[in-house]
Short mmCIF file of C-alpha atoms in Angstrom, two decimals:
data_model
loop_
_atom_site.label_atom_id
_atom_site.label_comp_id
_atom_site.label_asym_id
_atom_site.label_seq_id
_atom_site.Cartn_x
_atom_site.Cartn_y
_atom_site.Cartn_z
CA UNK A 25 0.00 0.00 0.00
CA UNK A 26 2.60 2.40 0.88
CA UNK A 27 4.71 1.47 -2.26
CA UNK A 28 1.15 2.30 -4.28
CA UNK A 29 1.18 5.46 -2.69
CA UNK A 30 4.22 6.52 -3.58
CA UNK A 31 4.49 5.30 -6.76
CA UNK A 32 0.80 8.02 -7.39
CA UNK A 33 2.41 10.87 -5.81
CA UNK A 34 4.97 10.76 -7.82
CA UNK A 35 3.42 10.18 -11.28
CA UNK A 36 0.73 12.49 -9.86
CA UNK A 37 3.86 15.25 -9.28
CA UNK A 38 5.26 14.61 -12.76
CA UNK A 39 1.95 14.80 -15.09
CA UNK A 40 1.71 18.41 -13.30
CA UNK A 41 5.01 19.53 -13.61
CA UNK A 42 4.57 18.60 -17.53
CA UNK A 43 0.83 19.97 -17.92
CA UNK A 44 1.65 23.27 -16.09
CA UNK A 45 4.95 24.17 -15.40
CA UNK A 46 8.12 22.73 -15.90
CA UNK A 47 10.17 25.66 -14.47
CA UNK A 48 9.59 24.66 -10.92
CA UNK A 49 12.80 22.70 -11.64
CA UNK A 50 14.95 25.54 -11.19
CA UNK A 51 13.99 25.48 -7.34
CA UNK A 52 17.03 22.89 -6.82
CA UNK A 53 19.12 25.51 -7.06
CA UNK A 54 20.42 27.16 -4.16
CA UNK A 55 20.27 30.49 -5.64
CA UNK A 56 16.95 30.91 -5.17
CA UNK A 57 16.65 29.89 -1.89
CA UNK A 58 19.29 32.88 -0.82
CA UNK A 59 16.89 35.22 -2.85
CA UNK A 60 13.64 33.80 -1.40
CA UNK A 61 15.32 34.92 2.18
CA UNK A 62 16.46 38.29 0.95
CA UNK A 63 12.84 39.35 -0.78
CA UNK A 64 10.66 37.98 1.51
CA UNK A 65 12.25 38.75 4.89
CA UNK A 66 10.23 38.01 8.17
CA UNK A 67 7.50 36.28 6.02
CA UNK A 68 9.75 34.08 3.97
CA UNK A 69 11.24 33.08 7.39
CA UNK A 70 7.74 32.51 9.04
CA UNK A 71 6.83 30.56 5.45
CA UNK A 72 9.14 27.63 7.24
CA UNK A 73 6.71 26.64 9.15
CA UNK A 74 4.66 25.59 6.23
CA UNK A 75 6.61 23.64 4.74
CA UNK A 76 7.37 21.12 7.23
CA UNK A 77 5.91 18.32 5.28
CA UNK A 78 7.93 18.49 3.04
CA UNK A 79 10.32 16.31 5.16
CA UNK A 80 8.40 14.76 7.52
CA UNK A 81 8.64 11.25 5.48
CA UNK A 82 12.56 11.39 6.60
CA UNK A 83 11.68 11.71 9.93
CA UNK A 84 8.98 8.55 9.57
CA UNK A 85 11.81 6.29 8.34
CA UNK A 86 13.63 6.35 11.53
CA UNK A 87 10.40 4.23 13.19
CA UNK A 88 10.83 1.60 10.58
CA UNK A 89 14.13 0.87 12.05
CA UNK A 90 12.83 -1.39 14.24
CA UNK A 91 10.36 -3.31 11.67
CA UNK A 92 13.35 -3.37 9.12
CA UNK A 93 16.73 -4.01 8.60
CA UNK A 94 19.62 -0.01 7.84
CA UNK A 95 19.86 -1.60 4.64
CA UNK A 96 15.88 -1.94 3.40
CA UNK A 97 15.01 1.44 4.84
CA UNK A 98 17.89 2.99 3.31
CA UNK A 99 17.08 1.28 -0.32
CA UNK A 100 13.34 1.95 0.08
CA UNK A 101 14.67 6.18 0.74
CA UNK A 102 16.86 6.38 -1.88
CA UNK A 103 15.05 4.72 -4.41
CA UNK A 104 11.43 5.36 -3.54
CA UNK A 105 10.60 7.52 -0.93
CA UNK A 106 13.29 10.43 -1.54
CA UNK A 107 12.25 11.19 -5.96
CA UNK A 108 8.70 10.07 -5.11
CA UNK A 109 8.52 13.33 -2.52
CA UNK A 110 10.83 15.56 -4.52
CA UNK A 111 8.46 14.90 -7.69
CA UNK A 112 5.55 15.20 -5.61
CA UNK A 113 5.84 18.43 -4.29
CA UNK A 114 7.30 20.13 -7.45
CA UNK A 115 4.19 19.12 -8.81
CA UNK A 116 2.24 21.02 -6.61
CA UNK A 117 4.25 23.82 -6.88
CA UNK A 118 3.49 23.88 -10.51
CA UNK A 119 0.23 23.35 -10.20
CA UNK A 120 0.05 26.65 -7.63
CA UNK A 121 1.90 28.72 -10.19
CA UNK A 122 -0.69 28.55 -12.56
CA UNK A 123 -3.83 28.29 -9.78
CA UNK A 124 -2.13 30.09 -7.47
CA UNK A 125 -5.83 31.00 -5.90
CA UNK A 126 -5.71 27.27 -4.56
CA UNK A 127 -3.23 27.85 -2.30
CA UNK A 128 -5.70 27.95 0.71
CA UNK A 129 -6.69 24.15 -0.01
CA UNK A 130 -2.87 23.19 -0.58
CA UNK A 131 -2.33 19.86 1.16
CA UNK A 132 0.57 21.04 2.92
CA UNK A 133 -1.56 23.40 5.15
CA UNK A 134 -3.99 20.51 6.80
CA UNK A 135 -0.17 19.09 8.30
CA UNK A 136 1.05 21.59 10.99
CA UNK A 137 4.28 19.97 11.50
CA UNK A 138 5.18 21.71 15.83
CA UNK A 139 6.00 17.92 17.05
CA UNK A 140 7.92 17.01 13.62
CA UNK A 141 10.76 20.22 14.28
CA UNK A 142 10.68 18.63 18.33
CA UNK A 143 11.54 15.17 16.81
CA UNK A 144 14.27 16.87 14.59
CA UNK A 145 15.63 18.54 17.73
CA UNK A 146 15.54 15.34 19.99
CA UNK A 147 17.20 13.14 17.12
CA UNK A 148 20.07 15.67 16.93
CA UNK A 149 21.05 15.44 20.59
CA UNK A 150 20.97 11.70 20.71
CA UNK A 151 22.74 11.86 17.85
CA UNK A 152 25.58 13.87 20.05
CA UNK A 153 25.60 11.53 22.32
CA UNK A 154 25.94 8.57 20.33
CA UNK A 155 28.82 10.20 18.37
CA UNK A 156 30.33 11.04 21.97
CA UNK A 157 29.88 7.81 23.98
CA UNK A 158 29.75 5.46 21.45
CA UNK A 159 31.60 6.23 18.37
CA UNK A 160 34.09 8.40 20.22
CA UNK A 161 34.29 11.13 17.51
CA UNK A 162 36.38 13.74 18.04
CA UNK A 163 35.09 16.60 19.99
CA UNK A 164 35.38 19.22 17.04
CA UNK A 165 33.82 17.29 14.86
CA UNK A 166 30.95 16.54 17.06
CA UNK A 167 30.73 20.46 17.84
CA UNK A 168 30.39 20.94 13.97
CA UNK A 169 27.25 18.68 13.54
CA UNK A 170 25.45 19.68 16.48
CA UNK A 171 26.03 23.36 15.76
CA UNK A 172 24.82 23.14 12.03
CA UNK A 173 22.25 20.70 12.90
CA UNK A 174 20.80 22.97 15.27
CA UNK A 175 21.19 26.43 13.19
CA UNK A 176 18.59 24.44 10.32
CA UNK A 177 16.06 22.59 13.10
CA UNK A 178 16.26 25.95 15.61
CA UNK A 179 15.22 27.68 12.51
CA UNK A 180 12.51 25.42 11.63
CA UNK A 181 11.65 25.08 15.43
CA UNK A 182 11.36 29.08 15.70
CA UNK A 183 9.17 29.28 12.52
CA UNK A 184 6.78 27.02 13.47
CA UNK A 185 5.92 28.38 17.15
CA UNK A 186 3.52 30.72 15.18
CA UNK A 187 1.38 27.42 14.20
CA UNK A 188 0.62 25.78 17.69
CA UNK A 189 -2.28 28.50 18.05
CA UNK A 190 -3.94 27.04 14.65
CA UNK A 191 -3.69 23.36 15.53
CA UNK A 192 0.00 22.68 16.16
CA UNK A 193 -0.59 22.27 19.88
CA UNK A 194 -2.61 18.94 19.37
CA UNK A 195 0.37 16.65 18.25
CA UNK A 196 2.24 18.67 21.59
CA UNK A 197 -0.77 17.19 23.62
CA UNK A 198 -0.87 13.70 21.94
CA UNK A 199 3.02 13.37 22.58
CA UNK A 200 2.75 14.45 26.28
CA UNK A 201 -0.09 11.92 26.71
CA UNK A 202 2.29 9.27 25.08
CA UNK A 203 5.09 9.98 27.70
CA UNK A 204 3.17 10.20 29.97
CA UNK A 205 1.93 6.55 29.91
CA UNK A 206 5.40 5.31 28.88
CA UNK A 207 7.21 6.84 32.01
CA UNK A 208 4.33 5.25 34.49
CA UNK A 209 5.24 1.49 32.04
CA UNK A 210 9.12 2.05 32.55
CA UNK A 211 8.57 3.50 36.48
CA UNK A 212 6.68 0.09 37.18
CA UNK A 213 8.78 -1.82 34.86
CA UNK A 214 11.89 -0.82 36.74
CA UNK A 215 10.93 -1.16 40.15
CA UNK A 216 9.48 -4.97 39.38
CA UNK A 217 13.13 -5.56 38.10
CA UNK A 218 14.28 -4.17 41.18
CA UNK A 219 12.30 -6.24 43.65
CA UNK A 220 13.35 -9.69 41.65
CA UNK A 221 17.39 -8.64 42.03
CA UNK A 222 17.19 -7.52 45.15
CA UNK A 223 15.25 -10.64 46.42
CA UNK A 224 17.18 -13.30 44.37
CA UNK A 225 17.25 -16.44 46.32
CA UNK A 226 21.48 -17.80 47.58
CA UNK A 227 22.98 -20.46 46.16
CA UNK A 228 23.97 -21.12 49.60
CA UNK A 229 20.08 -21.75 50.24
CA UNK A 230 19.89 -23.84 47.37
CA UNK A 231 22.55 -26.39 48.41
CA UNK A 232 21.48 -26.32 51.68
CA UNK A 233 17.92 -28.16 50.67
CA UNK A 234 19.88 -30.76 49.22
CA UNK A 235 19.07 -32.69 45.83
CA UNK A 236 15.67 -32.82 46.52
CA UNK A 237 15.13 -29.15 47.63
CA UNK A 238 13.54 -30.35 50.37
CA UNK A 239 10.18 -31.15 48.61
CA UNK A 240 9.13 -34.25 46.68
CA UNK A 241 10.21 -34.10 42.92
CA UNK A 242 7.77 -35.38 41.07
CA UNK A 243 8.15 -36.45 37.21
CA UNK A 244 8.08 -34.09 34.78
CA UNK A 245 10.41 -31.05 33.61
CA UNK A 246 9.45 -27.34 34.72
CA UNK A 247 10.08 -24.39 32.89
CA UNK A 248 10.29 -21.52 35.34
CA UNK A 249 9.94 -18.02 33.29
CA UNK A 250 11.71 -14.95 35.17
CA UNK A 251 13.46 -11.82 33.99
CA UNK A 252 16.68 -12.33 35.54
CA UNK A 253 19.39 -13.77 33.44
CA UNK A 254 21.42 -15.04 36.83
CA UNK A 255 20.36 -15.96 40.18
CA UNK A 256 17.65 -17.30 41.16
CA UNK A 257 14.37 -15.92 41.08
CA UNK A 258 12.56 -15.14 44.34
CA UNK A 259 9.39 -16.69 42.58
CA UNK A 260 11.10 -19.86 42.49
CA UNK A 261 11.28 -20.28 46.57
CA UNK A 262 7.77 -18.10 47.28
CA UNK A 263 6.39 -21.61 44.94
CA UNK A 264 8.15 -24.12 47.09
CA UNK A 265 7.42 -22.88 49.77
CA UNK A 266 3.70 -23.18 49.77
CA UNK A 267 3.73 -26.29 47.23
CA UNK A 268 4.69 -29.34 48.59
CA UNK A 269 6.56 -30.85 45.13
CA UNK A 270 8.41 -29.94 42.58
CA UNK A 271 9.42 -31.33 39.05
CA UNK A 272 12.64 -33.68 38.59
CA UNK A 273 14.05 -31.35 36.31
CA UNK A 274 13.93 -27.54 36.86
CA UNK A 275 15.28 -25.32 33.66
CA UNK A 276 14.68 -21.07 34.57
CA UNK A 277 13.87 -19.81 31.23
CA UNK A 278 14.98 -15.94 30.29
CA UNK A 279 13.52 -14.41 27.16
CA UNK A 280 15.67 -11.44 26.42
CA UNK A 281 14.99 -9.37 23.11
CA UNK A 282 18.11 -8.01 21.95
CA UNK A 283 17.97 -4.98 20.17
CA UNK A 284 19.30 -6.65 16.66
CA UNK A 285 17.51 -7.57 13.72
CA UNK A 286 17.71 -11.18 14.30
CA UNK A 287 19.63 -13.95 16.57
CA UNK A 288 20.84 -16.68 14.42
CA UNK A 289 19.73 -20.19 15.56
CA UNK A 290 22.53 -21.60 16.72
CA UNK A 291 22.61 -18.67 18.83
CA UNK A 292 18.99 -18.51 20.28
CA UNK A 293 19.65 -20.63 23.58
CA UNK A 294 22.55 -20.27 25.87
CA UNK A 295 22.34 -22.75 28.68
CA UNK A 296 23.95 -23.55 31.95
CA UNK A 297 23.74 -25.83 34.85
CA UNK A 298 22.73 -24.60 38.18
CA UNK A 299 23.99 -26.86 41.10
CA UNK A 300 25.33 -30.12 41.18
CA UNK A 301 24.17 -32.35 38.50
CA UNK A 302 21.94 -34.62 40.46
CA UNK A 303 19.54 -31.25 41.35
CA UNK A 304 19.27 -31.63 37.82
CA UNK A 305 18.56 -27.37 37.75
CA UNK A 306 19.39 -25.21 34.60
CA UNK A 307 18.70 -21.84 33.16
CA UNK A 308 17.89 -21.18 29.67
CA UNK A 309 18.28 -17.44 28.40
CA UNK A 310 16.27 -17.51 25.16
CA UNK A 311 17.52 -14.75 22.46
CA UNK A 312 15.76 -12.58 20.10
CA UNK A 313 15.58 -10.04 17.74
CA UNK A 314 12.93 -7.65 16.81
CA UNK A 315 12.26 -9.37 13.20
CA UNK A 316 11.82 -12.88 15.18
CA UNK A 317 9.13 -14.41 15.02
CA UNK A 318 8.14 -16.86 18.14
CA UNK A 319 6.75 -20.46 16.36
CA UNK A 320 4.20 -22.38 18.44
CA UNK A 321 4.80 -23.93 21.72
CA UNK A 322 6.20 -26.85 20.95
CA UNK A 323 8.58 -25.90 18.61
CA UNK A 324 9.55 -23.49 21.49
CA UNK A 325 10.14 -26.50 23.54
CA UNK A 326 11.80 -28.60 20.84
CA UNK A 327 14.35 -26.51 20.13
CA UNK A 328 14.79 -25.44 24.27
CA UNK A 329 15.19 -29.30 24.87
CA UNK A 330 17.99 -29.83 21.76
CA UNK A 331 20.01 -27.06 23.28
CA UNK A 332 19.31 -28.50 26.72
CA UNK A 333 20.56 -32.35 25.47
CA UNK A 334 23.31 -30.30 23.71
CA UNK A 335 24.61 -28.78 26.67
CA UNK A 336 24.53 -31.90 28.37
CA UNK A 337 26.72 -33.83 25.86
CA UNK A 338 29.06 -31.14 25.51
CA UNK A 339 29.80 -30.94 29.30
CA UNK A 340 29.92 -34.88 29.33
CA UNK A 341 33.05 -34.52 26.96
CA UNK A 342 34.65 -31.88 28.60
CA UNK A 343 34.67 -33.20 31.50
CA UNK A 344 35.97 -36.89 29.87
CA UNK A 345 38.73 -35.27 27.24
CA UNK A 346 39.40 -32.37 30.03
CA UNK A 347 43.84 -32.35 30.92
CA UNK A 348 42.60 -31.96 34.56
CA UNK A 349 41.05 -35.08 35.30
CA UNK A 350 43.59 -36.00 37.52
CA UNK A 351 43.62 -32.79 39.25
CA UNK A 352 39.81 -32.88 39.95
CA UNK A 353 40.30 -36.54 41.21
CA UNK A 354 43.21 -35.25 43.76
CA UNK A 355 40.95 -32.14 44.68
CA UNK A 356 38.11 -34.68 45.46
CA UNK A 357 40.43 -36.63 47.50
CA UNK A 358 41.38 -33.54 49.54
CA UNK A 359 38.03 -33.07 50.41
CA UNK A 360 37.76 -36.24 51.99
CA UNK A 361 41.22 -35.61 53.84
CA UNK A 362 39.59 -32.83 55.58
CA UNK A 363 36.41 -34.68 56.31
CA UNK A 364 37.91 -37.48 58.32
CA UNK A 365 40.32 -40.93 57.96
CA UNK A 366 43.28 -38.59 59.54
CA UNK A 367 46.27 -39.63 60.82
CA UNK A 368 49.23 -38.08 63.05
CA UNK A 369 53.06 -38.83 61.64
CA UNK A 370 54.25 -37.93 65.21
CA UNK A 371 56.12 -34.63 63.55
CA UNK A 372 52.94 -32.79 63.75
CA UNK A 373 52.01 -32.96 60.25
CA UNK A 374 48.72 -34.64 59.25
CA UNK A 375 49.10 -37.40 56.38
CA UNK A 376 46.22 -39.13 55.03
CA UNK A 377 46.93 -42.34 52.76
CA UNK A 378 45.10 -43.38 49.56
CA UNK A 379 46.20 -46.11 46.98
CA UNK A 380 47.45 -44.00 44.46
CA UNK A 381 48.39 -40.40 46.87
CA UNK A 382 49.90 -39.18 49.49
CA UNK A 383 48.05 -35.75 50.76
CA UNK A 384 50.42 -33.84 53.45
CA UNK A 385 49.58 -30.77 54.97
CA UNK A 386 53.38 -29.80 54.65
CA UNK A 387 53.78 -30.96 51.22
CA UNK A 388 52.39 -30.29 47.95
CA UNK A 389 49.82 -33.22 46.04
CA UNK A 390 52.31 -35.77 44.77
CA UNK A 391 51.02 -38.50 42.43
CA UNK A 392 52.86 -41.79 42.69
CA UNK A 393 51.44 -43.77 40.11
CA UNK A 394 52.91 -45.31 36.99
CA UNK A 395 51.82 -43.61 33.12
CA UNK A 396 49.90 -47.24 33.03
CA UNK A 397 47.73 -46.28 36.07
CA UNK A 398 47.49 -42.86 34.68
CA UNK A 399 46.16 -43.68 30.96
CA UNK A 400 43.44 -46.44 32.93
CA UNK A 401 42.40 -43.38 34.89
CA UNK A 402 41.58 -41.33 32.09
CA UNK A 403 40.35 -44.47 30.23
CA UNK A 404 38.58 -45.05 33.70
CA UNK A 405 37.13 -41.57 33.88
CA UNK A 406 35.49 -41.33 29.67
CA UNK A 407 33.71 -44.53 30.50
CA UNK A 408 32.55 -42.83 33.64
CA UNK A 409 31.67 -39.63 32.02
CA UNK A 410 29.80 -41.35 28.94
CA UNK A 411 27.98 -43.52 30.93
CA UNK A 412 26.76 -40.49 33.55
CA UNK A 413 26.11 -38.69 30.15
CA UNK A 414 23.36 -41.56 28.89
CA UNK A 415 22.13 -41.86 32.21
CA UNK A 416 21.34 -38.33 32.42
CA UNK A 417 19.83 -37.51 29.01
CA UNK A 418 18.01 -40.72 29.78
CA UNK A 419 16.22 -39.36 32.41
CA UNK A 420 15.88 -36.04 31.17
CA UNK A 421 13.89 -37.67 28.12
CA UNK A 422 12.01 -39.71 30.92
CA UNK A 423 10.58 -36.65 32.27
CA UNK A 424 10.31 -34.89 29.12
CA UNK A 425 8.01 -37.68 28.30
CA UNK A 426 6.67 -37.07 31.72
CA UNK A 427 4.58 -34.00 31.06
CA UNK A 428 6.07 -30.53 31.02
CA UNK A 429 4.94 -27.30 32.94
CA UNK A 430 5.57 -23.66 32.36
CA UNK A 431 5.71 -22.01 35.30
CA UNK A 432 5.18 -17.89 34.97
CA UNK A 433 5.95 -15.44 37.88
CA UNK A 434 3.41 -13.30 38.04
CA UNK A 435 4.42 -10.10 40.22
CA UNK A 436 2.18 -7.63 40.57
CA UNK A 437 3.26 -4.02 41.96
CA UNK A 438 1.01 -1.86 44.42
CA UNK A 439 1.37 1.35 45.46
CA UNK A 440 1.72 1.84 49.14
CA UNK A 441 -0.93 3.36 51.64
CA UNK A 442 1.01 6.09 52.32
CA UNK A 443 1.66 7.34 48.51
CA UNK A 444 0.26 10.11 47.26
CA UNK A 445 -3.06 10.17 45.36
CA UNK A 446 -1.36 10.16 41.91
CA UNK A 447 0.98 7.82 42.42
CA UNK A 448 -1.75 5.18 43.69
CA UNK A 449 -3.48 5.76 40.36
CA UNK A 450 -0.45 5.49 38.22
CA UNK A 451 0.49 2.56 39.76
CA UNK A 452 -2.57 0.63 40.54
CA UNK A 453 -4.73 1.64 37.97
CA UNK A 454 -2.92 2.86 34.75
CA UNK A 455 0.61 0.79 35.17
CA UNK A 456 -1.92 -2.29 36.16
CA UNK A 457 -3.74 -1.86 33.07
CA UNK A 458 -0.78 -1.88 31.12
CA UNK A 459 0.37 -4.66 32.64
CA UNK A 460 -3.01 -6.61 32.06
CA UNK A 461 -2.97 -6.07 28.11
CA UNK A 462 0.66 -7.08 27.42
CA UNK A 463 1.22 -9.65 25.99
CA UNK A 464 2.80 -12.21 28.29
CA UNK A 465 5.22 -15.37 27.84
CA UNK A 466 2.31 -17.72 27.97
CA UNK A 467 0.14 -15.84 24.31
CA UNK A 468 3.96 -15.31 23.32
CA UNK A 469 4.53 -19.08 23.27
CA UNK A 470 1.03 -20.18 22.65
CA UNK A 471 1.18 -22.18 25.67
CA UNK A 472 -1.89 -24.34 26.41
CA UNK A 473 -3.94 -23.44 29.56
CA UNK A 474 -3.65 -27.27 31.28
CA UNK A 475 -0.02 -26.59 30.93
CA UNK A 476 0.27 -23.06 32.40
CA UNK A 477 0.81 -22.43 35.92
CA UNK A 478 0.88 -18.91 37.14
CA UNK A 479 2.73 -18.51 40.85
CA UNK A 480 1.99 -14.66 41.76
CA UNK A 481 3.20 -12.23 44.42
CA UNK A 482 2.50 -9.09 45.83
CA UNK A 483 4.96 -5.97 45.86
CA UNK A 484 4.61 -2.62 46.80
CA UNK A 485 6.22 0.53 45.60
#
């Protein structure tokens, strides 16, 4: 559709500049904008403000950024968008040199363009910064853009103040609306974050349940959604504590949208173990970009699960090819040293015997085995490692088979007693009904009702 319009708009532009007058052309030059200027004075600088529209579809591009890919929206300009205008309005300025009693019904006039100049003006200093923090320009040459960007929009900006009286002043109010319920979104947003960071639940607490996290774990995986991409959430022990089972296999699942146009696949799930392997606990950040699209449920979980076995066979073999299997057995040993099965020397220096080690207090690990005890430990320690790797992604598929839950954390944020009037309806009633009509995990992922279970908590602000 918007191609179609284009595509009108400019034929439309160059059947008038042929039917009426083809001298508009000369308008490219510069000269006669300097001459413009110098005949028309205060008018011709007040006459900016009317003319805003004509590059007001430059501005629009910048949204598509985030539907599109630099290179489209720069193709689509260039090609398209950029003639189309430029043909467009000579047109009508061909059209008004021959009907030049028209001009009250000129298009241009309907478009008071007040929050257009603002954009200009906004995009400019961002633009500073970017150049400053990001691409580290040097500090003259950020000084030149800014100042000559701002001579041309201040202009514009000036020119238009006469228009908010006739009608400029309702984008102004639309925009201020607009912030208005994005700063209440991010306010909420923020201090939800907060309370999940702050209230992340120890490791320390974790180990201390012990494999079974002190519940029964019933069959069946559990995919816990939270917004923290470490840690664990708090969600996670406000449902075990009032629950009196969990699932044999926990994964906490992140979504994070990255602001790119797409994650490839191979890069869509990071995963890690949390724990020791038989609490049989992972997290899984999911990745994507603003062009991907989420598939249906179960090829959510299809690919989750491959990256999930993935991980597991890929830690299997680094732990079986790994040069420090030896170390790891002698650093296992030590731990039972300290535990117990201690001995005195009579010099005061603790020595604990093993087959293959001697462990002194004094003296540093020495290994006294021969290189044919060494290669049977490592062969020793693959055929341990492959068979804990079938055994585990045995029972993972086990509970897979088993039924699988997603579990969503469902905080919702009150304002206290003691907050003022506005903030209690910002919070409780506007930021709540923005929270009500977004779009959560479960539509995101199409997942099915008898599979959804939502654990929620109460937080105030």
């Amino acid at each position: 559709i918007v191609l179609v319009w284009f595509l009108v708009i400019g034929g439309i532009g160059i059947y008038n500049i042929w039917k009426y007058d083809s001298s508009v052309l000369k308008a490219f030059s510069p000269v006669y904008i300097y001459r413009y200027f110098r005949r028309g004075g205060k008018d011709g600088w007040t006459s900016l403000g009317g003319i805003m529209l004509s590059i007001t579809g430059t501005e629009a591009l910048f949204a598509d950024l985030s539907h599109f890919p630099v290179a489209a929206v720069q193709l689509a300009f260039t090609v398209v968008v950029f003639p189309c205008l430029l043909l467009a309005y000579s047109g009508q300025a061909a059209y008004l040199m021959s009907n030049r009693d028209h001009v009250v019904d000129a298009f241009y006039r309907s478009i008071p363009g007040t929050a257009v100049v603002i954009v200009m003006l906004v995009t400019t200093l961002l633009m500073t910064l970017i150049m400053i923090l990001v691409w580290r320009c040097h500090w003259i040459l950020v000084l030149l853009f800014t100042g000559l960007s701002l001579v041309v929009e201040c202009t514009y900006f000036s020119a238009v103040l006469f228009k908010v009286d006739q009608g400029g002043w309702v984008p102004l109010v639309i925009a201020a609306a607009f912030l208005l319920i994005m700063y209440v979104w991010h306010y909420g947003t923020l201090k939800r974050y907060e309370f999940e960071m702050h209230s992340k639940v120890s490791m320390a607490w974790i180990l201390g349940l012990g494999p079974s996290l002190g519940l029964v774990r019933v069959p069946g995986i559990g995919l816990v959604y939270t917004e923290l991409a470490s840690g664990v959430p708090h969600i996670f022990s406000h449902f075990i504590t009032n629950l009196p089972a969990i699932h044999s296999v926990v994964v906490f699942v992140c979504v994070k949208y990255l602001p790119v146009y797409t994650v490839p696949e191979e890069e869509r799930f990071l995963v890690k173990r949390i724990g020791p392997k038989n609490f049989h606990m992972f997290r899984c950040v999911a990745r994507y970009g603003y062009k991907d699209l989420h598939k249906k449920d179960d090829e959510f979980e299809k690919k989750l699960f491959d990256s999930l076995f993935l991980f597991v066979r890929l830690e299997s073999m680094m732990e079986g090819c790994s040069d420090s299997d030896e170390y790891s057995l002698y650093g296992q040993q030590t731990e039972r040293s300290r535990e117990g099965l201690l001995n005195n020397n009579g010099n005061g220096n603790t020595i604990t015997s093993y087959a293959d080690t001697t462990i002194s207090s004094v003296d540093s690990i020495v290994p006294v085995k021969s290189p044919m005890q060494g290669s049977m430990t490592v062969r020793s320690s693959e055929h341990v490692s492959n068979q804990t790797e079938t055994d585990e992604l045995e029972f993972l598929n086990s509970c897979r088979d088993s039924g699988v839950v997603h579990i969503l954390g469902n905080t919702v944020v009150r304002a206290r007693r003691e907050s003022r009037f506005y903030k209690k309806i910002a919070i409780d009633y506007v930021y709540a009904f923005l929270r009500k009509i977004c779009r959560e995990h479960s539509v995101i992922f199409n997942v099915p009702h008898e599979s959804l279970l939502n654990v929620g908590q109460v937080f105030y602000v």
